[in-house]
Structure formats: structure tokens, C-alpha cells
């Protein structure tokens, strides 16, 4: 079928755009022509050569990254009935065994045999990608491909978390970390009708938070940030706090800033933090959840929410690049001077 361009990370922050054969969809698979593929902070673990998810193959530097892709179905393999050539789709990143309780319930990311697009299998930072047909999620007519790419990991993850937290117009939500995930959380919370306090240490991220509709912005370097949140909320504390930074101080502040019966979600990745369970957790009777991605059956709800509420998802995108410019794109994203960076066709 000819060749295509695809990005790889051979190691030590090197980025190469190589020629690959255009893959042929096998039974139950589809070939998707990429229209938009977003860079995520977890991609940078591949860039550094220390992947946060995936098996041994993710460490080889031979896999095409990209787990937030959207594009057009151009070819289907044998037995595929749910999509056809010409369909516009976003792609679900988790590929499981298909037989366990998690796969059957749509929570494929919990499958013990999980394969992750862009880590274990070639992902979306290429001209084409082959995926199982069931991983294709049809997107609404009114949704752009860029919004569709961001609707998966960024908006989808935060929608699922905030739905589990029961966020509504009654709530004031404190969001720590105004990178792309925090920005997505802000957009979703405003769509659900909540008031939002955005917290970050970087001024340009706080500026964007204001543009995205934050009711208040606070600098994370302020040692009195928790007191400020309590003051904003009439000395009660926030109803909900979400940490998207993975920073141990932010995680502690998220626990400390909510009122009794508050709800907290940890979304930013971290492997060690010390908390004060009695004062931050037990005596306030708070609910703390970990939240990671979303079940595939929830996607139509997520997509319709984006369209119906006219969420300004594309405002999260600060830079667009062609695949050939991958080295610049990843270097810039690594500098944290961007929000979402997207490869476009």
C-alpha cells in the first residue's frame, strides 16, 4: 500500500520522522487516516526513554507515539460492521483481551492484558494508524478533528472524574495544575455550571485559565493558597478539589482546601506523597478518588456534552504542527511553555 511518515523516539530526547509501510487492517481492524493527534504529558516519558505505561516494547524506541488521535476511516478489515470508510472517528487508547470483566464492562484500561495505543502499539503520530474497530468512536458532525482528539484523554478523563465527583452548579471547584488536563477540567466544570478556582505556578497558564472562564486564579507559589481558597468560599472551603499536577504540595493543598464532606480527585501521576490522614481526610469525612481515563461506553455522552454546551475545547490548543516538525513540537511541549500541541494533517 505504499509508505507513510511516523514519529519515533530512539532515546535521549531524540525525535525522528521515519518511513513506515502503511499498515493493512486485519480481521476486525480498521485503517484510519490521521487528521489530528495531540501530544500528552505522558508521551514525554517515552521522549525521555522512561515510559509510564506500556510493556517492554514501549522501552525500545521503535513504537510510534500518540494516544489522542482522531481521523477518517479509509479501509476496514474482514467482519467490521460498526464503522465504514468515510466515518469520522476518535480513537480509544486501551486495547484489552476482550474477555475479562473489565473489557466486557467497557473499562478496558483495567484489563490485565492491556495494550496502550502509542506505547505498546503504533499510535497516532503518523499519517495512518490501524486499530481494532471497537476502538473507533464516531464523532458528531459539528465536532472538529482537533476537538475530537482532545475529547479522548483530556476532556474524557476530566468529564469522567467530575461525573464521579457529582460536580454541579452548586459547587466551587478548586483545580490544581493548569496544564492541558487542568484546563480540560476547568472547561468541563464550567460546562457543568460550577464556579472554578484555578491554581498554577505559571502566569501564562493562569492567563489562559481566565480566558477559559475561571472565576478566580491563584498562584501556587503563594504559601497562603489554601487560606485564599477558604476565604473565596466564605470561610467554608471548596466543595471539590482536583489535582492535575501530580505535585505533592498540590495534592496536600487539594485535601486541605475542601470543606467537611468535600470531594477530591487525584489525576496527576505521582508515586509518593505524605499526607496527614486525621486532619486532612478522616475528621473532615472527605471522599478521595483516583481517576484515570473513561469507559468507552461513556464517549457518546462526552462528545454530546462538548457539542451541546459548546465547550471551547480548541482554546486549549496553543500550537499546531505537521508531522515533519515533530522534533520542534516535542521540544516546545517539553519546555512547558505550551498548552495542548496537536499534529494536524
PDB file of N, CA and C in Angstrom, residues 209-297:
ATOM      1  N   UNK A 209      -6.325  30.311  31.915  1.00  0.00           N
ATOM      2  CA  UNK A 209      -7.431  29.876  32.780  1.00  0.00           C
ATOM      3  C   UNK A 209      -8.523  30.944  32.830  1.00  0.00           C
ATOM      4  N   UNK A 210      -8.114  32.222  32.895  1.00  0.00           N
ATOM      5  CA  UNK A 210      -9.104  33.313  32.883  1.00  0.00           C
ATOM      6  C   UNK A 210      -9.893  33.286  31.576  1.00  0.00           C
ATOM      7  N   UNK A 211      -9.168  33.106  30.453  1.00  0.00           N
ATOM      8  CA  UNK A 211      -9.827  33.044  29.139  1.00  0.00           C
ATOM      9  C   UNK A 211     -10.816  31.884  29.050  1.00  0.00           C
ATOM     10  N   UNK A 212     -10.485  30.780  29.711  1.00  0.00           N
ATOM     11  CA  UNK A 212     -11.342  29.588  29.675  1.00  0.00           C
ATOM     12  C   UNK A 212     -12.531  29.695  30.636  1.00  0.00           C
ATOM     13  N   UNK A 213     -12.574  30.795  31.417  1.00  0.00           N
ATOM     14  CA  UNK A 213     -13.747  31.019  32.259  1.00  0.00           C
ATOM     15  C   UNK A 213     -13.545  30.842  33.749  1.00  0.00           C
ATOM     16  N   UNK A 214     -12.286  30.729  34.210  1.00  0.00           N
ATOM     17  CA  UNK A 214     -12.055  30.585  35.654  1.00  0.00           C
ATOM     18  C   UNK A 214     -12.631  31.791  36.399  1.00  0.00           C
ATOM     19  N   UNK A 215     -13.296  31.527  37.518  1.00  0.00           N
ATOM     20  CA  UNK A 215     -13.863  32.610  38.312  1.00  0.00           C
ATOM     21  C   UNK A 215     -12.792  33.290  39.160  1.00  0.00           C
ATOM     22  N   UNK A 216     -11.792  32.515  39.567  1.00  0.00           N
ATOM     23  CA  UNK A 216     -10.671  33.034  40.358  1.00  0.00           C
ATOM     24  C   UNK A 216      -9.402  32.325  39.895  1.00  0.00           C
ATOM     25  N   UNK A 217      -8.273  33.032  39.929  1.00  0.00           N
ATOM     26  CA  UNK A 217      -6.979  32.377  39.672  1.00  0.00           C
ATOM     27  C   UNK A 217      -6.038  32.702  40.833  1.00  0.00           C
ATOM     28  N   UNK A 218      -5.291  31.685  41.260  1.00  0.00           N
ATOM     29  CA  UNK A 218      -4.346  31.848  42.368  1.00  0.00           C
ATOM     30  C   UNK A 218      -2.996  31.279  41.965  1.00  0.00           C
ATOM     31  N   UNK A 219      -1.929  31.943  42.426  1.00  0.00           N
ATOM     32  CA  UNK A 219      -0.592  31.444  42.138  1.00  0.00           C
ATOM     33  C   UNK A 219      -0.211  30.373  43.160  1.00  0.00           C
ATOM     34  N   UNK A 220       0.190  29.209  42.663  1.00  0.00           N
ATOM     35  CA  UNK A 220       0.504  28.059  43.530  1.00  0.00           C
ATOM     36  C   UNK A 220       1.695  28.331  44.438  1.00  0.00           C
ATOM     37  N   UNK A 221       2.503  29.334  44.088  1.00  0.00           N
ATOM     38  CA  UNK A 221       3.676  29.631  44.915  1.00  0.00           C
ATOM     39  C   UNK A 221       3.318  30.439  46.167  1.00  0.00           C
ATOM     40  N   UNK A 222       2.090  30.934  46.217  1.00  0.00           N
ATOM     41  CA  UNK A 222       1.636  31.663  47.402  1.00  0.00           C
ATOM     42  C   UNK A 222       1.505  30.676  48.568  1.00  0.00           C
ATOM     43  N   UNK A 223       2.261  30.886  49.667  1.00  0.00           N
ATOM     44  CA  UNK A 223       2.193  29.928  50.789  1.00  0.00           C
ATOM     45  C   UNK A 223       0.809  29.895  51.450  1.00  0.00           C
ATOM     46  N   UNK A 224      -0.012  30.935  51.190  1.00  0.00           N
ATOM     47  CA  UNK A 224      -1.350  31.001  51.793  1.00  0.00           C
ATOM     48  C   UNK A 224      -2.443  30.594  50.820  1.00  0.00           C
ATOM     49  N   UNK A 225      -2.106  29.764  49.833  1.00  0.00           N
ATOM     50  CA  UNK A 225      -3.084  29.431  48.792  1.00  0.00           C
ATOM     51  C   UNK A 225      -4.322  28.751  49.373  1.00  0.00           C
ATOM     52  N   UNK A 226      -4.160  27.882  50.364  1.00  0.00           N
ATOM     53  CA  UNK A 226      -5.316  27.212  50.978  1.00  0.00           C
ATOM     54  C   UNK A 226      -6.185  28.235  51.707  1.00  0.00           C
ATOM     55  N   UNK A 227      -5.546  29.171  52.426  1.00  0.00           N
ATOM     56  CA  UNK A 227      -6.301  30.225  53.130  1.00  0.00           C
ATOM     57  C   UNK A 227      -7.092  31.066  52.130  1.00  0.00           C
ATOM     58  N   UNK A 228      -6.476  31.335  50.981  1.00  0.00           N
ATOM     59  CA  UNK A 228      -7.157  32.128  49.938  1.00  0.00           C
ATOM     60  C   UNK A 228      -8.399  31.400  49.427  1.00  0.00           C
ATOM     61  N   UNK A 229      -8.271  30.088  49.227  1.00  0.00           N
ATOM     62  CA  UNK A 229      -9.420  29.299  48.755  1.00  0.00           C
ATOM     63  C   UNK A 229     -10.531  29.315  49.792  1.00  0.00           C
ATOM     64  N   UNK A 230     -10.161  29.156  51.056  1.00  0.00           N
ATOM     65  CA  UNK A 230     -11.154  29.185  52.147  1.00  0.00           C
ATOM     66  C   UNK A 230     -11.846  30.550  52.189  1.00  0.00           C
ATOM     67  N   UNK A 231     -11.054  31.621  52.009  1.00  0.00           N
ATOM     68  CA  UNK A 231     -11.600  32.989  52.035  1.00  0.00           C
ATOM     69  C   UNK A 231     -12.609  33.189  50.889  1.00  0.00           C
ATOM     70  N   UNK A 232     -12.224  32.736  49.676  1.00  0.00           N
ATOM     71  CA  UNK A 232     -13.099  32.861  48.499  1.00  0.00           C
ATOM     72  C   UNK A 232     -14.425  32.151  48.732  1.00  0.00           C
ATOM     73  N   UNK A 233     -14.383  31.057  49.483  1.00  0.00           N
ATOM     74  CA  UNK A 233     -15.588  30.224  49.682  1.00  0.00           C
ATOM     75  C   UNK A 233     -16.299  30.554  51.010  1.00  0.00           C
ATOM     76  N   UNK A 234     -16.255  31.834  51.397  1.00  0.00           N
ATOM     77  CA  UNK A 234     -16.960  32.287  52.616  1.00  0.00           C
ATOM     78  C   UNK A 234     -16.540  31.509  53.862  1.00  0.00           C
ATOM     79  N   UNK A 235     -15.246  31.257  53.933  1.00  0.00           N
ATOM     80  CA  UNK A 235     -14.660  30.556  55.090  1.00  0.00           C
ATOM     81  C   UNK A 235     -15.165  29.126  55.286  1.00  0.00           C
ATOM     82  N   UNK A 236     -15.668  28.529  54.215  1.00  0.00           N
ATOM     83  CA  UNK A 236     -16.145  27.146  54.293  1.00  0.00           C
ATOM     84  C   UNK A 236     -15.115  26.153  53.763  1.00  0.00           C
ATOM     85  N   UNK A 237     -14.466  26.496  52.664  1.00  0.00           N
ATOM     86  CA  UNK A 237     -13.608  25.559  51.926  1.00  0.00           C
ATOM     87  C   UNK A 237     -14.293  25.179  50.623  1.00  0.00           C
ATOM     88  N   UNK A 238     -13.517  24.712  49.685  1.00  0.00           N
ATOM     89  CA  UNK A 238     -14.071  24.305  48.391  1.00  0.00           C
ATOM     90  C   UNK A 238     -14.940  23.058  48.555  1.00  0.00           C
ATOM     91  N   UNK A 239     -15.931  22.917  47.682  1.00  0.00           N
ATOM     92  CA  UNK A 239     -16.753  21.699  47.681  1.00  0.00           C
ATOM     93  C   UNK A 239     -15.975  20.536  47.067  1.00  0.00           C
ATOM     94  N   UNK A 240     -15.198  20.874  46.035  1.00  0.00           N
ATOM     95  CA  UNK A 240     -14.475  19.860  45.253  1.00  0.00           C
ATOM     96  C   UNK A 240     -13.070  20.383  44.975  1.00  0.00           C
ATOM     97  N   UNK A 241     -12.076  19.493  45.008  1.00  0.00           N
ATOM     98  CA  UNK A 241     -10.721  19.845  44.570  1.00  0.00           C
ATOM     99  C   UNK A 241     -10.208  18.736  43.658  1.00  0.00           C
ATOM    100  N   UNK A 242      -9.528  19.145  42.595  1.00  0.00           N
ATOM    101  CA  UNK A 242      -8.979  18.187  41.633  1.00  0.00           C
ATOM    102  C   UNK A 242      -7.513  18.531  41.422  1.00  0.00           C
ATOM    103  N   UNK A 243      -6.633  17.561  41.636  1.00  0.00           N
ATOM    104  CA  UNK A 243      -5.217  17.802  41.333  1.00  0.00           C
ATOM    105  C   UNK A 243      -4.843  17.179  40.004  1.00  0.00           C
ATOM    106  N   UNK A 244      -4.393  18.026  39.085  1.00  0.00           N
ATOM    107  CA  UNK A 244      -3.935  17.556  37.770  1.00  0.00           C
ATOM    108  C   UNK A 244      -2.430  17.691  37.629  1.00  0.00           C
ATOM    109  N   UNK A 245      -1.750  18.117  38.707  1.00  0.00           N
ATOM    110  CA  UNK A 245      -0.315  18.385  38.609  1.00  0.00           C
ATOM    111  C   UNK A 245       0.550  17.194  38.990  1.00  0.00           C
ATOM    112  N   UNK A 246       0.045  16.343  39.901  1.00  0.00           N
ATOM    113  CA  UNK A 246       0.885  15.262  40.423  1.00  0.00           C
ATOM    114  C   UNK A 246       1.931  15.763  41.405  1.00  0.00           C
ATOM    115  N   UNK A 247       1.850  17.038  41.763  1.00  0.00           N
ATOM    116  CA  UNK A 247       2.812  17.637  42.689  1.00  0.00           C
ATOM    117  C   UNK A 247       2.366  17.363  44.128  1.00  0.00           C
ATOM    118  N   UNK A 248       3.302  16.935  44.980  1.00  0.00           N
ATOM    119  CA  UNK A 248       2.926  16.530  46.340  1.00  0.00           C
ATOM    120  C   UNK A 248       2.326  17.684  47.150  1.00  0.00           C
ATOM    121  N   UNK A 249       2.818  18.924  46.915  1.00  0.00           N
ATOM    122  CA  UNK A 249       2.271  20.070  47.645  1.00  0.00           C
ATOM    123  C   UNK A 249       0.846  20.355  47.183  1.00  0.00           C
ATOM    124  N   UNK A 250       0.620  20.230  45.870  1.00  0.00           N
ATOM    125  CA  UNK A 250      -0.726  20.453  45.335  1.00  0.00           C
ATOM    126  C   UNK A 250      -1.695  19.386  45.837  1.00  0.00           C
ATOM    127  N   UNK A 251      -1.229  18.149  45.915  1.00  0.00           N
ATOM    128  CA  UNK A 251      -2.091  17.075  46.420  1.00  0.00           C
ATOM    129  C   UNK A 251      -2.488  17.351  47.871  1.00  0.00           C
ATOM    130  N   UNK A 252      -1.525  17.806  48.668  1.00  0.00           N
ATOM    131  CA  UNK A 252      -1.829  18.164  50.058  1.00  0.00           C
ATOM    132  C   UNK A 252      -2.782  19.352  50.120  1.00  0.00           C
ATOM    133  N   UNK A 253      -2.556  20.347  49.278  1.00  0.00           N
ATOM    134  CA  UNK A 253      -3.433  21.521  49.279  1.00  0.00           C
ATOM    135  C   UNK A 253      -4.848  21.155  48.835  1.00  0.00           C
ATOM    136  N   UNK A 254      -4.954  20.217  47.898  1.00  0.00           N
ATOM    137  CA  UNK A 254      -6.277  19.771  47.446  1.00  0.00           C
ATOM    138  C   UNK A 254      -7.053  19.151  48.610  1.00  0.00           C
ATOM    139  N   UNK A 255      -6.372  18.335  49.412  1.00  0.00           N
ATOM    140  CA  UNK A 255      -7.019  17.730  50.587  1.00  0.00           C
ATOM    141  C   UNK A 255      -7.358  18.778  51.644  1.00  0.00           C
ATOM    142  N   UNK A 256      -6.447  19.737  51.814  1.00  0.00           N
ATOM    143  CA  UNK A 256      -6.619  20.725  52.891  1.00  0.00           C
ATOM    144  C   UNK A 256      -7.677  21.779  52.574  1.00  0.00           C
ATOM    145  N   UNK A 257      -7.893  22.059  51.290  1.00  0.00           N
ATOM    146  CA  UNK A 257      -8.739  23.211  50.940  1.00  0.00           C
ATOM    147  C   UNK A 257     -10.223  22.884  50.894  1.00  0.00           C
ATOM    148  N   UNK A 258     -10.590  21.585  50.927  1.00  0.00           N
ATOM    149  CA  UNK A 258     -12.027  21.269  50.852  1.00  0.00           C
ATOM    150  C   UNK A 258     -12.658  21.291  52.231  1.00  0.00           C
ATOM    151  N   UNK A 259     -13.946  21.571  52.240  1.00  0.00           N
ATOM    152  CA  UNK A 259     -14.687  21.631  53.497  1.00  0.00           C
ATOM    153  C   UNK A 259     -15.065  20.218  53.957  1.00  0.00           C
ATOM    154  N   UNK A 260     -15.606  20.050  55.157  1.00  0.00           N
ATOM    155  CA  UNK A 260     -16.104  18.730  55.562  1.00  0.00           C
ATOM    156  C   UNK A 260     -17.105  18.196  54.532  1.00  0.00           C
ATOM    157  N   UNK A 261     -17.018  16.904  54.270  1.00  0.00           N
ATOM    158  CA  UNK A 261     -17.780  16.231  53.213  1.00  0.00           C
ATOM    159  C   UNK A 261     -17.378  16.691  51.817  1.00  0.00           C
ATOM    160  N   UNK A 262     -16.189  17.283  51.712  1.00  0.00           N
ATOM    161  CA  UNK A 262     -15.681  17.667  50.390  1.00  0.00           C
ATOM    162  C   UNK A 262     -15.296  16.437  49.585  1.00  0.00           C
ATOM    163  N   UNK A 263     -15.136  16.665  48.266  1.00  0.00           N
ATOM    164  CA  UNK A 263     -14.756  15.560  47.352  1.00  0.00           C
ATOM    165  C   UNK A 263     -13.482  15.956  46.618  1.00  0.00           C
ATOM    166  N   UNK A 264     -12.562  15.011  46.538  1.00  0.00           N
ATOM    167  CA  UNK A 264     -11.244  15.286  45.944  1.00  0.00           C
ATOM    168  C   UNK A 264     -10.900  14.193  44.938  1.00  0.00           C
ATOM    169  N   UNK A 265     -10.296  14.594  43.818  1.00  0.00           N
ATOM    170  CA  UNK A 265      -9.781  13.618  42.840  1.00  0.00           C
ATOM    171  C   UNK A 265      -8.312  13.893  42.578  1.00  0.00           C
ATOM    172  N   UNK A 266      -7.515  12.818  42.568  1.00  0.00           N
ATOM    173  CA  UNK A 266      -6.120  12.881  42.126  1.00  0.00           C
ATOM    174  C   UNK A 266      -6.063  12.328  40.699  1.00  0.00           C
ATOM    175  N   UNK A 267      -5.584  13.156  39.780  1.00  0.00           N
ATOM    176  CA  UNK A 267      -5.473  12.760  38.375  1.00  0.00           C
ATOM    177  C   UNK A 267      -4.019  12.831  37.907  1.00  0.00           C
ATOM    178  N   UNK A 268      -3.269  13.844  38.361  1.00  0.00           N
ATOM    179  CA  UNK A 268      -1.844  13.942  38.006  1.00  0.00           C
ATOM    180  C   UNK A 268      -1.065  12.764  38.576  1.00  0.00           C
ATOM    181  N   UNK A 269      -0.194  12.192  37.759  1.00  0.00           N
ATOM    182  CA  UNK A 269       0.561  10.997  38.160  1.00  0.00           C
ATOM    183  C   UNK A 269       1.634  11.342  39.199  1.00  0.00           C
ATOM    184  N   UNK A 270       1.754  10.490  40.205  1.00  0.00           N
ATOM    185  CA  UNK A 270       2.765  10.659  41.248  1.00  0.00           C
ATOM    186  C   UNK A 270       2.928   9.318  41.951  1.00  0.00           C
ATOM    187  N   UNK A 271       4.129   8.993  42.405  1.00  0.00           N
ATOM    188  CA  UNK A 271       4.302   7.690  43.072  1.00  0.00           C
ATOM    189  C   UNK A 271       4.632   7.797  44.562  1.00  0.00           C
ATOM    190  N   UNK A 272       4.643   9.027  45.100  1.00  0.00           N
ATOM    191  CA  UNK A 272       4.911   9.132  46.545  1.00  0.00           C
ATOM    192  C   UNK A 272       4.441  10.487  47.071  1.00  0.00           C
ATOM    193  N   UNK A 273       3.640  10.442  48.120  1.00  0.00           N
ATOM    194  CA  UNK A 273       3.217  11.681  48.776  1.00  0.00           C
ATOM    195  C   UNK A 273       2.919  11.371  50.241  1.00  0.00           C
ATOM    196  N   UNK A 274       3.216  12.326  51.121  1.00  0.00           N
ATOM    197  CA  UNK A 274       2.902  12.167  52.547  1.00  0.00           C
ATOM    198  C   UNK A 274       1.737  13.079  52.885  1.00  0.00           C
ATOM    199  N   UNK A 275       0.690  12.508  53.497  1.00  0.00           N
ATOM    200  CA  UNK A 275      -0.459  13.312  53.902  1.00  0.00           C
ATOM    201  C   UNK A 275      -0.687  13.156  55.404  1.00  0.00           C
ATOM    202  N   UNK A 276      -1.609  13.968  55.918  1.00  0.00           N
ATOM    203  CA  UNK A 276      -1.991  13.920  57.329  1.00  0.00           C
ATOM    204  C   UNK A 276      -3.417  13.355  57.375  1.00  0.00           C
ATOM    205  N   UNK A 277      -3.564  12.022  57.438  1.00  0.00           N
ATOM    206  CA  UNK A 277      -4.898  11.425  57.298  1.00  0.00           C
ATOM    207  C   UNK A 277      -5.926  11.944  58.302  1.00  0.00           C
ATOM    208  N   UNK A 278      -5.526  12.134  59.564  1.00  0.00           N
ATOM    209  CA  UNK A 278      -6.501  12.548  60.575  1.00  0.00           C
ATOM    210  C   UNK A 278      -7.122  13.898  60.247  1.00  0.00           C
ATOM    211  N   UNK A 279      -6.260  14.898  59.995  1.00  0.00           N
ATOM    212  CA  UNK A 279      -6.769  16.259  59.819  1.00  0.00           C
ATOM    213  C   UNK A 279      -7.256  16.545  58.394  1.00  0.00           C
ATOM    214  N   UNK A 280      -6.605  15.944  57.403  1.00  0.00           N
ATOM    215  CA  UNK A 280      -6.973  16.264  56.018  1.00  0.00           C
ATOM    216  C   UNK A 280      -8.099  15.388  55.491  1.00  0.00           C
ATOM    217  N   UNK A 281      -8.342  14.270  56.146  1.00  0.00           N
ATOM    218  CA  UNK A 281      -9.120  13.219  55.497  1.00  0.00           C
ATOM    219  C   UNK A 281     -10.215  12.679  56.419  1.00  0.00           C
ATOM    220  N   UNK A 282      -9.801  12.086  57.544  1.00  0.00           N
ATOM    221  CA  UNK A 282     -10.741  11.370  58.415  1.00  0.00           C
ATOM    222  C   UNK A 282     -11.715  12.325  59.102  1.00  0.00           C
ATOM    223  N   UNK A 283     -11.186  13.358  59.744  1.00  0.00           N
ATOM    224  CA  UNK A 283     -12.049  14.218  60.561  1.00  0.00           C
ATOM    225  C   UNK A 283     -12.908  15.159  59.716  1.00  0.00           C
ATOM    226  N   UNK A 284     -12.598  15.238  58.417  1.00  0.00           N
ATOM    227  CA  UNK A 284     -13.464  16.015  57.516  1.00  0.00           C
ATOM    228  C   UNK A 284     -14.423  15.108  56.744  1.00  0.00           C
ATOM    229  N   UNK A 285     -14.248  13.792  56.911  1.00  0.00           N
ATOM    230  CA  UNK A 285     -15.080  12.816  56.204  1.00  0.00           C
ATOM    231  C   UNK A 285     -15.160  13.099  54.701  1.00  0.00           C
ATOM    232  N   UNK A 286     -13.988  13.351  54.117  1.00  0.00           N
ATOM    233  CA  UNK A 286     -13.989  13.652  52.689  1.00  0.00           C
ATOM    234  C   UNK A 286     -13.940  12.364  51.868  1.00  0.00           C
ATOM    235  N   UNK A 287     -14.297  12.513  50.611  1.00  0.00           N
ATOM    236  CA  UNK A 287     -14.190  11.415  49.643  1.00  0.00           C
ATOM    237  C   UNK A 287     -13.000  11.734  48.741  1.00  0.00           C
ATOM    238  N   UNK A 288     -12.061  10.786  48.615  1.00  0.00           N
ATOM    239  CA  UNK A 288     -10.912  10.947  47.720  1.00  0.00           C
ATOM    240  C   UNK A 288     -10.952   9.830  46.685  1.00  0.00           C
ATOM    241  N   UNK A 289     -10.910  10.215  45.414  1.00  0.00           N
ATOM    242  CA  UNK A 289     -10.866   9.210  44.349  1.00  0.00           C
ATOM    243  C   UNK A 289      -9.620   9.395  43.483  1.00  0.00           C
ATOM    244  N   UNK A 290      -9.154   8.295  42.946  1.00  0.00           N
ATOM    245  CA  UNK A 290      -8.191   8.341  41.857  1.00  0.00           C
ATOM    246  C   UNK A 290      -8.987   8.201  40.571  1.00  0.00           C
ATOM    247  N   UNK A 291      -8.595   8.907  39.529  1.00  0.00           N
ATOM    248  CA  UNK A 291      -9.372   8.815  38.289  1.00  0.00           C
ATOM    249  C   UNK A 291      -8.433   8.799  37.092  1.00  0.00           C
ATOM    250  N   UNK A 292      -8.709   7.856  36.181  1.00  0.00           N
ATOM    251  CA  UNK A 292      -7.804   7.619  35.048  1.00  0.00           C
ATOM    252  C   UNK A 292      -8.628   7.218  33.834  1.00  0.00           C
ATOM    253  N   UNK A 293      -8.673   8.060  32.828  1.00  0.00           N
ATOM    254  CA  UNK A 293      -9.365   7.814  31.558  1.00  0.00           C
ATOM    255  C   UNK A 293     -10.864   7.632  31.776  1.00  0.00           C
ATOM    256  N   UNK A 294     -11.557   6.963  30.876  1.00  0.00           N
ATOM    257  CA  UNK A 294     -13.018   6.821  30.959  1.00  0.00           C
ATOM    258  C   UNK A 294     -13.427   5.523  30.278  1.00  0.00           C
ATOM    259  N   UNK A 295     -14.587   4.967  30.650  1.00  0.00           N
ATOM    260  CA  UNK A 295     -15.046   3.747  29.978  1.00  0.00           C
ATOM    261  C   UNK A 295     -15.565   4.095  28.577  1.00  0.00           C
ATOM    262  N   UNK A 296     -15.361   3.218  27.623  1.00  0.00           N
ATOM    263  CA  UNK A 296     -15.666   3.553  26.227  1.00  0.00           C
ATOM    264  C   UNK A 296     -17.144   3.837  26.001  1.00  0.00           C
ATOM    265  N   UNK A 297     -18.026   3.206  26.788  1.00  0.00           N
ATOM    266  CA  UNK A 297     -19.464   3.449  26.599  1.00  0.00           C
ATOM    267  C   UNK A 297     -19.871   4.880  26.935  1.00  0.00           C
TER     268      UNK A 297
END
